[in-house]
CSV table of C-alpha atoms in Angstrom, one decimal:
chain,number,residue,atom,x,y,z
A,1,SER,CA,-52.9,46.1,-11.9
A,2,ASP,CA,-51.6,49.4,-13.4
A,3,ASN,CA,-49.8,47.4,-16.1
A,4,PRO,CA,-51.7,44.2,-17.1
A,5,GLU,CA,-49.0,43.3,-19.6
A,6,ILE,CA,-46.7,42.7,-16.8
A,7,VAL,CA,-49.1,41.5,-14.1
A,8,SER,CA,-52.7,40.6,-14.4
A,9,ILE,CA,-55.2,39.8,-11.6
A,10,ASP,CA,-58.4,37.7,-12.1
A,11,ASP,CA,-61.7,38.1,-10.3
A,12,GLN,CA,-60.6,35.7,-7.6
A,13,GLY,CA,-57.5,37.8,-6.7
A,14,ASN,CA,-55.0,35.5,-8.3
A,15,VAL,CA,-51.9,37.3,-9.5
A,16,THR,CA,-50.2,36.2,-12.7
A,17,ALA,CA,-46.8,37.5,-14.0
A,18,HIS,CA,-46.4,37.7,-17.8
A,19,LYS,CA,-43.1,39.4,-18.4
A,20,GLU,CA,-40.2,41.3,-16.6
A,21,GLY,CA,-40.8,44.8,-15.4
A,22,TYR,CA,-42.2,46.8,-12.5
A,23,THR,CA,-45.9,47.3,-11.8
A,24,GLU,CA,-48.2,48.1,-8.9
A,25,ILE,CA,-51.4,46.4,-7.8
A,26,THR,CA,-54.2,48.1,-5.9
A,27,ALA,CA,-56.7,46.4,-3.6
A,28,TYR,CA,-59.9,48.0,-2.3
A,29,GLY,CA,-62.0,46.8,0.6
A,30,ARG,CA,-64.0,48.1,3.6
A,31,GLY,CA,-63.4,51.7,2.5
A,32,LYS,CA,-59.6,51.3,2.4
A,33,THR,CA,-57.0,51.1,-0.3
A,34,ALA,CA,-53.8,49.2,-0.3
A,35,ARG,CA,-51.0,49.4,-3.0
A,36,LEU,CA,-48.1,47.0,-3.5
A,37,GLY,CA,-45.2,47.4,-5.9
A,38,LEU,CA,-44.0,44.3,-7.7
A,39,GLU,CA,-40.8,43.7,-9.5
A,40,VAL,CA,-41.2,40.8,-11.9
A,41,PHE,CA,-38.0,39.0,-13.1
A,42,SER,CA,-37.2,35.7,-14.8
A,43,VAL,CA,-34.9,33.1,-13.2
A,44,PRO,CA,-34.0,30.2,-15.6
A,45,ARG,CA,-34.7,26.8,-14.1
A,46,GLY,CA,-31.6,24.8,-14.1
A,47,ILE,CA,-29.5,27.8,-13.0
A,48,LYS,CA,-31.3,28.4,-9.8
A,49,GLY,CA,-33.8,26.2,-7.9
A,50,PHE,CA,-36.5,27.2,-5.4
A,51,THR,CA,-36.8,25.3,-2.2
A,52,ALA,CA,-39.8,25.2,0.1
A,53,HIS,CA,-38.0,25.1,3.5
A,54,ARG,CA,-40.1,22.8,5.8
A,55,GLY,CA,-42.8,23.2,3.2
A,56,VAL,CA,-44.7,26.5,2.7
A,57,ARG,CA,-44.3,27.4,6.4
A,58,LYS,CA,-45.7,30.9,6.1
A,59,LEU,CA,-49.1,29.6,5.2
A,60,ALA,CA,-49.3,26.3,7.1
A,61,PRO,CA,-47.4,24.8,10.1
A,62,GLU,CA,-44.0,23.7,9.1
A,63,ASN,CA,-43.2,20.1,8.2
A,64,THR,CA,-46.9,19.2,8.0
A,65,MET,CA,-48.6,17.6,5.0
A,66,ALA,CA,-50.5,20.9,4.5
A,67,ALA,CA,-47.2,22.8,4.2
A,68,PHE,CA,-45.8,20.1,1.8
A,69,LYS,CA,-48.9,20.0,-0.4
A,70,LEU,CA,-48.9,23.8,-0.7
A,71,ALA,CA,-45.3,23.5,-1.9
A,72,GLY,CA,-46.3,20.9,-4.4
A,73,LYS,CA,-49.2,23.0,-5.6
A,74,TYR,CA,-47.0,26.0,-6.2
A,75,GLY,CA,-44.4,24.0,-8.1
A,76,PHE,CA,-41.3,24.4,-5.9
A,77,ASP,CA,-38.2,22.6,-7.3
A,78,TYR,CA,-37.5,21.1,-3.9
A,79,ILE,CA,-39.5,20.5,-0.7
A,80,GLU,CA,-37.2,20.4,2.3
A,81,THR,CA,-37.8,18.6,5.5
A,82,ASP,CA,-35.9,17.3,8.6
A,83,ILE,CA,-35.6,13.7,9.9
A,84,GLN,CA,-35.6,12.7,13.6
A,85,VAL,CA,-36.0,9.3,15.3
A,86,THR,CA,-38.7,8.6,17.8
A,87,LYS,CA,-38.5,6.5,21.0
A,88,ASP,CA,-39.7,3.4,19.2
A,89,LYS,CA,-37.3,4.0,16.3
A,90,LYS,CA,-39.7,5.5,13.8
A,91,LEU,CA,-38.7,8.2,11.4
A,92,VAL,CA,-40.6,11.5,11.7
A,93,LEU,CA,-40.2,15.0,10.3
A,94,PHE,CA,-39.5,17.7,12.8
A,95,HIS,CA,-36.9,20.5,12.9
A,96,ASP,CA,-36.3,21.7,16.5
A,97,ASN,CA,-34.3,20.1,19.3
A,98,THR,CA,-37.3,20.4,21.7
A,99,LEU,CA,-41.1,20.4,21.3
A,100,LYS,CA,-41.5,23.8,23.0
A,101,ARG,CA,-42.0,26.0,20.0
A,102,MET,CA,-44.4,23.8,18.0
A,103,TYR,CA,-46.2,21.9,20.9
A,104,GLY,CA,-45.6,24.0,24.0
A,105,LEU,CA,-43.7,21.2,25.7
A,106,ALA,CA,-40.5,22.6,27.1
A,107,ASP,CA,-37.5,20.2,27.7
A,108,LYS,CA,-39.2,17.4,25.7
A,109,HIS,CA,-37.7,15.9,22.6
A,110,ILE,CA,-38.9,13.7,19.7
A,111,CYS,CA,-36.9,10.8,21.2
A,112,ASP,CA,-39.0,11.0,24.4
A,113,TYR,CA,-42.2,9.9,22.6
A,114,THR,CA,-43.3,6.9,20.5
A,115,LEU,CA,-44.9,7.6,17.1
A,116,ASP,CA,-48.4,6.9,18.4
A,117,GLU,CA,-47.8,9.4,21.3
A,118,LEU,CA,-46.6,12.0,18.9
A,119,LYS,CA,-49.6,11.6,16.6
A,120,GLN,CA,-51.8,12.4,19.6
A,121,LEU,CA,-50.1,15.8,20.2
A,122,LYS,CA,-51.9,19.0,19.0
A,123,LEU,CA,-49.8,21.7,17.4
A,124,THR,CA,-49.8,25.0,19.3
A,125,GLY,CA,-47.1,26.8,17.2
A,126,GLY,CA,-46.5,27.7,13.6
A,127,ASN,CA,-48.4,29.6,11.0
A,128,GLY,CA,-51.9,28.9,9.6
A,129,LEU,CA,-53.2,27.1,12.7
A,130,LYS,CA,-56.7,28.4,12.2
A,131,THR,CA,-56.7,27.2,8.6
A,132,TYR,CA,-55.0,23.9,9.4
A,133,PRO,CA,-56.0,23.0,13.0
A,134,ASP,CA,-55.8,19.2,12.8
A,135,GLU,CA,-52.3,18.7,11.3
A,136,LYS,CA,-50.3,15.9,12.9
A,137,ILE,CA,-46.6,15.1,12.9
A,138,VAL,CA,-45.6,13.5,9.5
A,139,THR,CA,-43.7,10.2,9.1
A,140,PHE,CA,-40.9,10.0,6.6
A,141,GLU,CA,-42.8,7.4,4.7
A,142,GLU,CA,-45.9,9.7,4.5
A,143,TYR,CA,-43.7,12.4,3.0
A,144,LEU,CA,-42.1,10.1,0.5
A,145,ALA,CA,-45.4,8.7,-0.6
A,146,TYR,CA,-46.6,12.2,-1.4
A,147,MET,CA,-43.3,13.3,-3.0
A,148,SER,CA,-43.6,10.3,-5.4
A,149,THR,CA,-46.8,11.7,-6.9
A,150,ILE,CA,-45.5,15.2,-7.8
A,151,SER,CA,-42.7,16.8,-9.8
A,152,SER,CA,-41.0,18.6,-6.9
A,153,LYS,CA,-37.9,16.8,-5.6
A,154,PRO,CA,-37.3,15.8,-2.0
A,155,MET,CA,-34.6,17.6,0.1
A,156,ILE,CA,-34.0,15.6,3.2
A,157,GLU,CA,-32.0,16.9,6.1
A,158,LEU,CA,-30.5,14.3,8.5
A,159,LYS,CA,-31.3,16.5,11.5
A,160,ASP,CA,-31.0,13.9,14.3
A,161,PRO,CA,-27.4,13.7,15.6
A,162,THR,CA,-27.9,10.1,16.7
A,163,LEU,CA,-28.1,9.0,13.0
A,164,SER,CA,-24.3,8.8,13.0
A,165,ASP,CA,-24.0,6.7,16.2
A,166,GLU,CA,-26.7,4.8,18.1
A,167,ASN,CA,-29.3,5.2,15.4
A,168,LYS,CA,-26.9,4.7,12.5
A,169,ASP,CA,-28.9,1.6,11.3
A,170,GLN,CA,-31.7,4.0,10.5
A,171,LEU,CA,-29.7,5.4,7.6
A,172,ALA,CA,-30.2,2.2,5.7
A,173,VAL,CA,-33.9,2.4,6.5
A,174,ILE,CA,-33.9,6.0,5.0
A,175,LYS,CA,-32.1,4.9,1.9
A,176,ASN,CA,-34.3,1.9,1.4
A,177,MET,CA,-37.5,4.0,1.7
A,178,ILE,CA,-36.1,6.5,-0.8
A,179,ASP,CA,-35.3,3.7,-3.2
A,180,HIS,CA,-38.7,2.0,-2.6
A,181,TYR,CA,-40.6,5.2,-3.7
A,182,GLY,CA,-38.3,5.6,-6.8
A,183,LEU,CA,-36.9,8.9,-5.6
A,184,ALA,CA,-33.2,8.1,-5.3
A,185,SER,CA,-32.1,10.0,-8.4
A,186,LYS,CA,-34.3,13.0,-7.5
A,187,ALA,CA,-33.5,13.2,-3.8
A,188,ARG,CA,-31.0,15.6,-2.2
A,189,VAL,CA,-29.9,14.3,1.2
A,190,THR,CA,-28.3,17.0,3.5
A,191,SER,CA,-27.0,17.5,7.0
A,192,ALA,CA,-25.3,20.2,9.0
A,193,ILE,CA,-23.7,17.4,11.0
A,194,LEU,CA,-20.6,16.2,9.1
A,195,ASP,CA,-20.7,12.8,10.7
A,196,ASN,CA,-24.3,12.3,9.5
A,197,ILE,CA,-23.5,13.1,5.8
A,198,GLU,CA,-20.3,11.1,5.8
A,199,ALA,CA,-22.1,8.1,7.2
A,200,TYR,CA,-24.8,8.4,4.6
A,201,GLU,CA,-22.2,8.8,1.8
A,202,ALA,CA,-20.9,5.4,2.7
A,203,ILE,CA,-24.2,3.7,1.6
A,204,ASN,CA,-25.4,6.3,-1.0
A,205,GLU,CA,-25.7,5.2,-4.6
A,206,GLU,CA,-27.8,7.7,-6.6
A,207,SER,CA,-28.9,10.7,-4.4
A,208,THR,CA,-27.1,14.0,-4.4
A,209,LEU,CA,-25.6,14.8,-1.0
A,210,ALA,CA,-24.9,18.2,0.5
A,211,TYR,CA,-23.1,19.3,3.7
A,212,ILE,CA,-24.8,22.4,5.2
A,213,VAL,CA,-22.1,24.9,6.2
A,214,GLU,CA,-23.0,28.0,8.2
A,215,ASP,CA,-19.7,29.9,7.7
A,216,PRO,CA,-19.9,31.7,4.3
A,217,ALA,CA,-16.1,31.8,4.2
A,218,PHE,CA,-15.8,27.9,4.3
A,219,ASP,CA,-12.5,26.9,2.7
A,220,ASP,CA,-11.8,23.4,3.9
A,221,LEU,CA,-10.2,22.2,0.6
A,222,GLU,CA,-9.2,18.9,2.0
A,223,LEU,CA,-12.8,18.1,2.8
A,224,LEU,CA,-13.8,19.2,-0.7
A,225,GLN,CA,-11.2,16.9,-2.2
A,226,LYS,CA,-12.1,13.9,0.0
A,227,HIS,CA,-15.8,13.8,-0.6
A,228,HIS,CA,-18.3,13.9,-3.5
A,229,PHE,CA,-21.0,16.0,-1.9
A,230,LEU,CA,-22.1,19.5,-2.4
A,231,PHE,CA,-21.7,22.4,0.1
A,232,SER,CA,-24.9,24.2,1.0
């Protein structure tokens, strides 16, 4: 570091920021030199929060325990994930509509497989596969069990569109699991599907709810007045 008062680096290469300002770090190896400029600034906790979206998915496959544990290690305020329902009505964590990107299975969906079948699938997509080659799909309960042991808060997206109709009974299962692990007051439950978040609001007691809105000019004042959830 060219300014150790701002950023220092230990002999393992770990970078620690000490105060606001600009500095550059230099790395040497194999006859080459690399320089990286760093702007260090302070963001007061409580004003802004940091969310690990599907865990730390730049270092490990998204929505896996490896990605979640990295997020816990780095102290994110929230660790976000996505709930879908399997063929045998189990709750698992997966983002996409199909299994093509993460498992190479085009036109296949979470609801086409039982939990046991999904646990047998090998990840073919995502980051960090060489470092984490044996990660399996995570159940909602496995996620909650881990979240109950760390300070980071759960951010749970109700991704599956069936949660507001044929699988609506699973919302109570989700709520009861959150309550069981003592996370109701810490959890933020979200959805980009209005029917999902409205259905969960009907049974919610302690958790913060948020409706994910893609339009930055969202101005539905009637919806704001009617409900008691946040807009994300």
